[in-house]
CSV table of C-alpha atoms in Angstrom, one decimal:
chain,number,residue,atom,x,y,z
A,1,MET,CA,0.9,-1.5,22.0
A,2,PHE,CA,-0.5,-2.9,18.7
A,3,ASP,CA,-2.2,-6.2,18.2
A,4,LEU,CA,-1.4,-7.5,14.7
A,5,ASP,CA,-3.1,-10.9,15.3
A,6,LEU,CA,-6.2,-9.6,13.5
A,7,SER,CA,-9.2,-12.0,13.5
A,8,ALA,CA,-12.1,-11.6,11.2
A,9,ALA,CA,-14.1,-10.0,14.1
A,10,HIS,CA,-11.4,-7.3,14.7
A,11,PRO,CA,-12.7,-3.8,14.0
A,12,PHE,CA,-9.7,-3.2,11.6
A,13,THR,CA,-11.1,-5.8,9.2
A,14,GLY,CA,-14.2,-3.5,8.8
A,15,TYR,CA,-11.9,-1.1,7.0
A,16,GLY,CA,-11.1,-3.7,4.4
A,17,TRP,CA,-8.0,-5.4,5.9
A,18,ASP,CA,-7.8,-9.0,4.7
A,19,ASP,CA,-5.3,-11.8,4.0
A,20,GLY,CA,-4.1,-10.3,0.8
A,21,PHE,CA,-3.1,-7.0,2.4
A,22,ALA,CA,-1.6,-8.9,5.3
A,23,GLU,CA,0.6,-10.8,2.9
A,24,SER,CA,1.7,-7.5,1.3
A,25,PHE,CA,2.6,-6.2,4.7
A,26,THR,CA,4.7,-9.3,5.6
A,27,PRO,CA,8.1,-7.8,4.6
A,28,TYR,CA,7.6,-5.0,7.1
A,29,ALA,CA,6.3,-7.1,10.0
A,30,GLY,CA,8.5,-7.5,13.1
A,31,GLN,CA,10.2,-4.1,12.6
A,32,GLY,CA,7.9,-2.1,14.9
A,33,PHE,CA,5.7,-1.0,12.0
A,34,VAL,CA,1.9,-1.3,11.8
A,35,PRO,CA,-0.5,-1.4,8.9
A,36,GLY,CA,-2.8,1.6,8.4
A,37,ARG,CA,-5.5,2.7,6.0
A,38,ILE,CA,-5.4,6.3,4.8
A,39,VAL,CA,-8.7,8.0,5.6
A,40,ARG,CA,-7.7,11.6,4.7
A,41,VAL,CA,-4.9,13.4,3.0
A,42,ASP,CA,-3.9,17.0,3.8
A,43,ARG,CA,-0.7,18.8,2.7
A,44,GLY,CA,2.0,16.2,3.4
A,45,ARG,CA,0.1,14.6,6.3
A,46,VAL,CA,-2.4,11.8,6.4
A,47,ASP,CA,-5.0,10.6,8.9
A,48,VAL,CA,-4.7,6.8,9.1
A,49,VAL,CA,-6.7,4.2,11.1
A,50,VAL,CA,-4.5,1.5,12.7
A,51,PRO,CA,-5.2,-1.5,14.9
A,52,ASP,CA,-4.7,-0.9,18.6
A,53,GLY,CA,-5.2,-3.9,20.8
A,54,GLU,CA,-8.7,-5.1,20.4
A,55,GLY,CA,-9.8,-1.8,18.7
A,56,ILE,CA,-8.6,0.8,16.3
A,57,ARG,CA,-7.0,4.3,16.6
A,58,THR,CA,-6.6,7.2,14.3
A,59,MET,CA,-3.1,8.6,13.8
A,60,LEU,CA,-1.7,11.6,12.1
A,61,ALA,CA,1.3,10.6,10.0
A,62,ASP,CA,3.9,12.5,7.9
A,63,THR,CA,4.3,11.4,4.3
A,64,ALA,CA,7.8,13.0,3.6
A,65,LEU,CA,9.4,9.6,3.2
A,66,VAL,CA,7.1,8.6,0.4
A,67,ALA,CA,6.9,12.0,-1.3
A,68,THR,CA,7.1,11.9,-5.1
A,69,SER,CA,6.6,14.2,-8.0
A,70,ASP,CA,4.6,11.5,-9.8
A,71,PRO,CA,0.9,12.4,-9.2
A,72,MET,CA,0.0,8.7,-9.8
A,73,ARG,CA,2.1,7.5,-6.8
A,74,VAL,CA,1.2,10.1,-4.1
A,75,PRO,CA,-0.6,8.8,-1.0
A,76,CYS,CA,-4.3,8.8,-1.6
A,77,THR,CA,-7.4,8.2,0.4
A,78,GLY,CA,-8.0,4.4,0.5
A,79,ASP,CA,-4.3,3.5,0.3
A,80,TRP,CA,-2.9,0.9,2.7
A,81,ALA,CA,0.3,2.1,4.3
A,82,VAL,CA,3.2,1.0,6.4
A,83,ILE,CA,3.2,3.2,9.5
A,84,ASP,CA,6.1,3.8,11.8
A,85,PRO,CA,4.5,5.0,15.1
A,86,GLU,CA,7.7,6.7,16.2
A,87,ASN,CA,6.0,9.2,18.5
A,88,GLY,CA,3.3,6.9,20.0
A,89,LEU,CA,-0.3,7.8,20.0
A,90,THR,CA,-0.5,10.7,22.4
A,91,GLY,CA,-0.1,14.4,22.1
A,92,ASP,CA,-1.0,17.0,19.5
A,93,HIS,CA,2.1,16.4,17.4
A,94,LEU,CA,2.6,13.9,14.6
A,95,ASP,CA,2.0,10.3,15.7
A,96,GLY,CA,4.2,8.7,13.1
A,97,VAL,CA,5.4,8.5,9.6
A,98,VAL,CA,4.4,6.6,6.4
A,99,ARG,CA,7.3,4.3,5.5
A,100,ALA,CA,5.7,2.8,2.3
A,101,LEU,CA,2.5,2.3,0.5
A,102,LEU,CA,1.2,-1.3,-0.1
A,103,PRO,CA,0.4,-2.2,-3.7
A,104,ARG,CA,-3.0,-1.0,-4.9
A,105,ARG,CA,-5.6,-3.4,-6.1
A,106,THR,CA,-7.7,-0.7,-7.9
A,107,ALA,CA,-7.3,3.0,-8.5
A,108,PHE,CA,-9.8,5.5,-9.9
A,109,LEU,CA,-7.9,7.9,-12.2
A,110,ARG,CA,-8.9,10.9,-14.3
A,111,SER,CA,-6.9,13.3,-16.4
A,112,ALA,CA,-5.7,16.2,-14.3
A,113,SER,CA,-7.5,19.5,-14.9
A,114,SER,CA,-4.5,21.2,-16.4
A,115,LYS,CA,-2.7,21.5,-19.7
A,116,ARG,CA,-0.1,18.9,-18.6
A,117,SER,CA,-0.6,15.3,-19.6
A,118,GLU,CA,-0.8,14.0,-16.1
A,119,GLY,CA,-3.3,11.7,-14.4
A,120,GLN,CA,-4.8,12.3,-11.0
A,121,ILE,CA,-5.8,9.5,-8.6
A,122,LEU,CA,-9.0,10.1,-6.7
A,123,ALA,CA,-9.4,6.9,-4.6
A,124,ALA,CA,-7.5,3.7,-4.1
A,125,ASN,CA,-8.4,0.1,-3.3
A,126,VAL,CA,-12.1,0.6,-4.2
A,127,ASP,CA,-14.6,-2.2,-4.7
A,128,HIS,CA,-17.6,0.0,-5.9
A,129,ALA,CA,-17.5,3.2,-7.8
A,130,VAL,CA,-20.8,4.9,-7.0
A,131,ILE,CA,-21.7,7.5,-9.7
A,132,ALA,CA,-24.3,9.9,-8.3
A,133,VAL,CA,-26.5,11.6,-11.0
A,134,SER,CA,-29.1,14.1,-9.9
A,135,LEU,CA,-32.6,13.8,-11.3
A,136,ALA,CA,-33.2,17.5,-10.5
A,137,ASP,CA,-31.7,18.2,-13.9
A,138,ALA,CA,-32.0,16.6,-17.4
A,139,LEU,CA,-30.2,13.2,-17.5
A,140,ASP,CA,-26.8,13.6,-19.1
A,141,LEU,CA,-26.2,10.1,-20.6
A,142,GLY,CA,-22.8,11.1,-22.0
A,143,ARG,CA,-21.5,12.0,-18.5
A,144,ILE,CA,-22.8,8.7,-17.2
A,145,GLU,CA,-20.8,6.9,-20.0
A,146,ARG,CA,-17.7,8.9,-19.1
A,147,PHE,CA,-17.8,8.0,-15.4
A,148,VAL,CA,-18.7,4.4,-16.1
A,149,SER,CA,-15.8,4.0,-18.5
A,150,LEU,CA,-13.3,5.4,-15.9
A,151,ALA,CA,-14.9,3.2,-13.2
A,152,TRP,CA,-14.5,0.0,-15.3
A,153,GLU,CA,-10.9,1.0,-16.1
A,154,SER,CA,-10.2,1.5,-12.4
A,155,GLY,CA,-10.9,-2.2,-11.6
A,156,ALA,CA,-13.9,-1.3,-9.5
A,157,GLN,CA,-17.5,-2.3,-10.1
A,158,PRO,CA,-19.5,0.8,-11.3
A,159,LEU,CA,-22.9,1.5,-9.8
A,160,VAL,CA,-25.1,4.4,-11.1
A,161,VAL,CA,-27.3,6.0,-8.5
A,162,LEU,CA,-29.9,8.4,-9.6
A,163,THR,CA,-30.4,10.8,-6.7
A,164,LYS,CA,-33.3,13.0,-5.8
A,165,ALA,CA,-35.8,10.5,-7.1
A,166,ASP,CA,-38.6,12.3,-5.3
A,167,LEU,CA,-38.2,15.1,-7.9
A,168,ALA,CA,-38.7,12.7,-10.9
A,169,GLY,CA,-42.5,12.9,-10.9
A,170,GLU,CA,-44.7,9.9,-11.7
A,171,PRO,CA,-43.4,6.3,-11.2
A,172,ASP,CA,-43.6,5.7,-14.9
A,173,GLY,CA,-41.4,8.7,-15.6
A,174,LEU,CA,-38.9,7.5,-13.0
A,175,ALA,CA,-38.9,4.0,-14.6
A,176,TYR,CA,-38.2,5.6,-18.0
A,177,LEU,CA,-35.2,7.5,-16.5
A,178,VAL,CA,-33.8,4.4,-15.0
A,179,ALA,CA,-34.1,2.5,-18.3
A,180,ASP,CA,-32.4,5.4,-20.1
A,181,ALA,CA,-29.5,5.3,-17.7
A,182,GLU,CA,-29.2,1.5,-18.0
A,183,SER,CA,-28.9,1.9,-21.8
A,184,ALA,CA,-25.9,4.1,-21.3
A,185,ALA,CA,-24.2,1.6,-18.9
A,186,PRO,CA,-24.7,-2.0,-20.1
A,187,GLY,CA,-24.2,-4.5,-17.3
A,188,VAL,CA,-24.2,-1.8,-14.6
A,189,GLN,CA,-26.8,-1.7,-11.8
A,190,VAL,CA,-28.8,1.5,-11.8
A,191,LEU,CA,-30.6,2.5,-8.6
A,192,ALA,CA,-33.0,5.4,-8.0
A,193,VAL,CA,-32.8,6.8,-4.5
A,194,SER,CA,-34.1,9.7,-2.5
A,195,SER,CA,-32.3,10.9,0.6
A,196,ALA,CA,-35.4,12.9,1.5
A,197,THR,CA,-37.9,10.0,1.5
A,198,GLY,CA,-35.5,7.1,2.0
A,199,GLU,CA,-36.5,5.5,-1.2
A,200,GLY,CA,-33.9,2.9,-2.4
A,201,LEU,CA,-31.5,3.6,0.4
A,202,ASP,CA,-31.9,0.1,1.9
A,203,VAL,CA,-31.0,-1.6,-1.4
A,204,LEU,CA,-28.0,0.7,-1.9
A,205,SER,CA,-26.8,0.1,1.7
A,206,ALA,CA,-27.0,-3.7,1.1
A,207,VAL,CA,-25.0,-3.4,-2.1
A,208,LEU,CA,-22.2,-1.4,-0.4
A,209,ALA,CA,-22.0,-3.4,2.8
A,210,GLY,CA,-18.7,-5.1,3.4
A,211,GLY,CA,-16.6,-3.4,0.8
A,212,THR,CA,-14.9,-0.1,0.0
A,213,SER,CA,-17.0,2.4,-2.1
A,214,VAL,CA,-16.2,5.8,-3.5
A,215,LEU,CA,-18.9,8.3,-4.1
A,216,LEU,CA,-18.4,10.4,-7.3
A,217,GLY,CA,-20.3,13.0,-9.2
A,218,GLN,CA,-20.8,16.6,-10.1
A,219,SER,CA,-21.4,19.4,-7.6
A,220,GLY,CA,-25.0,19.5,-6.7
A,221,ALA,CA,-25.6,15.8,-7.4
A,222,GLY,CA,-26.6,15.2,-3.8
A,223,LYS,CA,-23.5,13.3,-2.8
A,224,SER,CA,-23.1,14.9,0.6
A,225,THR,CA,-26.7,14.4,1.5
A,226,LEU,CA,-26.5,10.8,0.2
A,227,ALA,CA,-23.3,10.2,2.2
A,228,ASN,CA,-25.1,11.5,5.4
A,229,ALA,CA,-28.0,9.1,4.8
A,230,LEU,CA,-25.7,6.1,4.2
A,231,LEU,CA,-23.5,6.9,7.2
A,232,GLY,CA,-26.5,7.6,9.5
A,233,GLU,CA,-25.2,11.0,10.8
A,234,GLU,CA,-24.5,14.5,9.6
A,235,VAL,CA,-20.9,14.0,8.9
A,236,GLN,CA,-20.9,16.1,5.7
A,237,LEU,CA,-22.0,19.7,5.5
A,238,VAL,CA,-24.9,20.1,3.2
A,239,GLN,CA,-25.6,23.4,1.4
A,240,ALA,CA,-28.7,24.3,-0.4
A,241,ILE,CA,-28.7,24.6,-4.2
A,242,ARG,CA,-28.2,28.2,-5.4
A,243,ASP,CA,-31.6,29.7,-6.0
A,244,ARG,CA,-30.4,31.7,-9.0
A,245,ASP,CA,-29.1,29.0,-11.3
A,246,GLY,CA,-29.9,25.7,-9.6
A,247,LYS,CA,-26.2,24.7,-9.6
A,248,GLY,CA,-24.7,22.9,-6.7
A,249,ARG,CA,-21.9,24.1,-4.5
A,250,HIS,CA,-18.8,22.2,-3.4
A,251,THR,CA,-19.9,20.9,0.0
A,252,THR,CA,-17.1,18.4,0.3
A,253,THR,CA,-13.5,19.7,0.0
A,254,THR,CA,-11.5,16.6,0.9
A,255,ARG,CA,-11.7,12.9,0.2
A,256,ASP,CA,-12.7,11.3,3.5
A,257,LEU,CA,-13.1,7.5,4.2
A,258,ARG,CA,-15.6,6.6,6.9
A,259,ALA,CA,-17.1,3.4,8.2
A,260,LEU,CA,-20.6,2.5,7.2
A,261,PRO,CA,-23.0,1.3,9.9
A,262,GLY,CA,-23.9,-1.8,7.9
A,263,GLY,CA,-20.2,-2.8,7.3
A,264,GLY,CA,-17.7,-1.5,4.8
A,265,VAL,CA,-16.4,2.0,4.2
A,266,LEU,CA,-17.3,4.9,2.0
A,267,ILE,CA,-15.0,7.5,0.4
A,268,ASP,CA,-16.8,10.8,-0.3
A,269,THR,CA,-15.2,13.1,-2.9
A,270,PRO,CA,-15.5,16.8,-3.8
A,271,GLY,CA,-17.8,17.6,-6.7
A,272,LEU,CA,-16.1,17.1,-10.0
A,273,ARG,CA,-16.5,19.9,-12.6
A,274,GLY,CA,-14.4,18.1,-15.1
A,275,VAL,CA,-13.7,14.4,-15.5
A,276,GLY,CA,-11.1,13.8,-18.2
A,277,MET,CA,-10.4,10.4,-19.7
A,278,TRP,CA,-7.2,8.7,-18.7
A,279,ASP,CA,-5.9,5.7,-20.7
A,280,ALA,CA,-9.4,4.1,-20.4
A,281,GLY,CA,-9.4,2.0,-23.5
A,282,THR,CA,-10.6,-1.2,-21.7
A,283,GLY,CA,-13.2,0.8,-19.8
A,284,LEU,CA,-14.5,2.3,-23.0
A,285,ALA,CA,-14.8,-1.1,-24.7
A,286,ARG,CA,-16.8,-2.4,-21.8
A,287,THR,CA,-19.1,0.6,-21.5
A,288,PHE,CA,-19.7,0.6,-25.3
A,289,SER,CA,-19.9,-3.2,-25.6
A,290,ASP,CA,-22.8,-2.9,-28.0
A,291,VAL,CA,-20.7,-0.7,-30.4
A,292,GLU,CA,-17.7,-2.9,-30.0
A,293,SER,CA,-19.8,-6.0,-30.8
A,294,LEU,CA,-21.1,-4.3,-34.0
A,295,ALA,CA,-17.6,-3.3,-35.0
A,296,GLU,CA,-16.5,-7.0,-35.2
A,297,GLU,CA,-18.8,-7.2,-38.2
A,298,CYS,CA,-17.2,-4.3,-40.1
A,299,ARG,CA,-15.6,-5.1,-43.4
A,300,PHE,CA,-12.3,-3.5,-42.3
A,301,HIS,CA,-10.7,-4.4,-39.0
A,302,ASP,CA,-9.4,-0.9,-38.6
A,303,CYS,CA,-12.7,0.7,-39.4
A,304,ALA,CA,-13.1,4.2,-37.9
A,305,HIS,CA,-16.9,4.0,-38.2
A,306,GLU,CA,-17.1,7.3,-40.1
A,307,ALA,CA,-17.6,6.7,-43.8
A,308,GLU,CA,-16.0,3.4,-44.6
A,309,PRO,CA,-17.8,1.0,-46.8
A,310,GLY,CA,-19.2,-2.1,-45.1
A,311,CYS,CA,-19.3,-0.4,-41.7
A,312,ALA,CA,-21.7,-2.4,-39.5
A,313,VAL,CA,-21.7,0.4,-36.8
A,314,GLN,CA,-22.8,3.0,-39.3
A,315,GLU,CA,-25.5,0.7,-40.7
A,316,ALA,CA,-26.8,0.0,-37.2
A,317,ALA,CA,-27.0,3.8,-36.5
A,318,GLU,CA,-28.8,4.5,-39.8
A,319,SER,CA,-31.3,1.7,-39.1
A,320,GLY,CA,-32.0,2.9,-35.6
A,321,GLU,CA,-30.6,-0.3,-34.0
A,322,LEU,CA,-27.8,1.9,-32.4
A,323,PRO,CA,-28.8,5.3,-31.1
A,324,VAL,CA,-26.9,8.1,-33.0
A,325,ARG,CA,-26.3,9.9,-29.7
A,326,ARG,CA,-24.5,6.8,-28.3
A,327,LEU,CA,-22.3,6.5,-31.4
A,328,GLU,CA,-21.4,10.2,-31.2
A,329,SER,CA,-20.5,9.8,-27.5
A,330,TYR,CA,-18.4,6.7,-28.3
A,331,ARG,CA,-16.5,8.7,-30.9
A,332,LYS,CA,-16.0,11.7,-28.6
A,333,LEU,CA,-14.7,9.7,-25.7
A,334,LEU,CA,-12.5,7.5,-27.9
A,335,ARG,CA,-10.9,10.6,-29.5
A,336,GLU,CA,-10.3,12.2,-26.1
A,337,ASN,CA,-8.8,9.0,-24.8
A,338,GLN,CA,-6.5,8.6,-27.8
A,339,ARG,CA,-5.3,12.2,-27.4
A,340,ILE,CA,-4.4,11.8,-23.7
A,341,VAL,CA,-2.6,8.5,-24.5
A,342,ALA,CA,-0.6,10.1,-27.2
A,343,LYS,CA,0.3,13.0,-24.9
A,344,THR,CA,1.4,10.6,-22.2
A,345,ASP,CA,3.5,8.6,-24.6
A,346,ALA,CA,5.2,11.8,-25.8
A,347,ARG,CA,5.9,12.9,-22.3
A,348,LEU,CA,7.4,9.6,-21.4
A,349,ARG,CA,9.6,9.6,-24.5
A,350,ALA,CA,10.7,13.2,-23.6
A,351,GLU,CA,11.6,12.0,-20.1
A,352,ILE,CA,13.5,9.0,-21.5
A,353,ARG,CA,15.5,11.4,-23.8
A,354,ARG,CA,16.2,13.8,-21.0
A,355,ASP,CA,17.4,11.0,-18.7
A,356,TRP,CA,19.6,9.6,-21.6
A,357,LYS,CA,21.1,13.1,-22.2
A,358,GLN,CA,21.8,13.5,-18.5
A,359,LYS,CA,23.5,10.1,-18.4
A,360,GLN,CA,25.6,11.1,-21.5
A,361,ALA,CA,26.6,14.3,-19.8
A,362,LEU,CA,27.6,12.6,-16.6
A,363,GLY,CA,29.6,10.0,-18.6
A,364,ARG,CA,31.5,12.7,-20.4
A,365,HIS,CA,32.1,14.5,-17.1
A,366,MET,CA,33.5,11.3,-15.6
A,367,MET,CA,35.7,10.7,-18.6
A,368,GLU,CA,37.1,14.2,-18.4
A,369,ARG,CA,37.9,13.8,-14.7
A,370,LYS,CA,39.6,10.5,-15.4
A,371,ARG,CA,41.7,12.0,-18.2
A,372,GLY,CA,42.6,14.9,-16.0
A,373,SER,CA,43.8,12.6,-13.2
A,374,GLN,CA,46.0,10.7,-15.6
A,375,ARG,CA,47.9,13.7,-16.8
């Protein structure tokens, strides 16, 4: 039923299948299993695309066999999976089950929106993290720095897209906003686009072609409209901005992966009200490479850049070489990241202690049983 001799021209390769994933699938080959990419997750079930002869099919598969309490290891949109098509490809019932997940190359993580020190995975095996920022509102450079830090940490290439460029006014004003965003994301491409006029969409489509991209941003950032423009069809419901306060509504409620007409795939995500840092030390260092470079010239190697003598970072801020806003953003995100790392370490230590106590209790129980049998 399935053709696993996948050439480069096979439609399945358009979803990101390559020699590397094929090698990861090798231990499962010859057992009646097929590879599949998760395109949607919904309450213990996932939609996956799988190769079927010379084409592809979408299957509904159960995830009970890979269920876990670890939020970092749950099946996620973008994951590659080992599918057992036990029920074939017909009927309204489940078409198969997920036997395993293949190792992830990249994973976009954030701190879960709860008091627990847990991370949440938003998308897996992503090449480009597209950060949508609306120009209908004042540019929030701190939010850009937050998203870019998490994107670098994920292993994906960040890309900042300033949406609703038609609302930015004169060309000089738009150029200024682009330059401002570039200053908050060194080494990251910044594109201004308008889904209404089509401005910049051809460049963005060319950048995303051939890879896997995830679209991220706040509610009202124009993500669903942008997704529709990139996909060439109205696949996402678009709602108008609320008249009263100008805030956006959640128009996307699930993370869906869809094929782009120019090649590659796009994962659209719900609007994110909160994006907490999650062990993003490397990403922060890359986003704030200018601050990190200055820090190498500080008198003390463990300088906190607060009030220490010989602090090159403070001197740069006082002279205007380093914007004070950027230094304050760096401090804020660094403190937040350090807190979540400390909480995570504490949770892991607590889990280790709990497991150790359980093993001790089990050992005592076994010893008591052994002594009882010897009497």
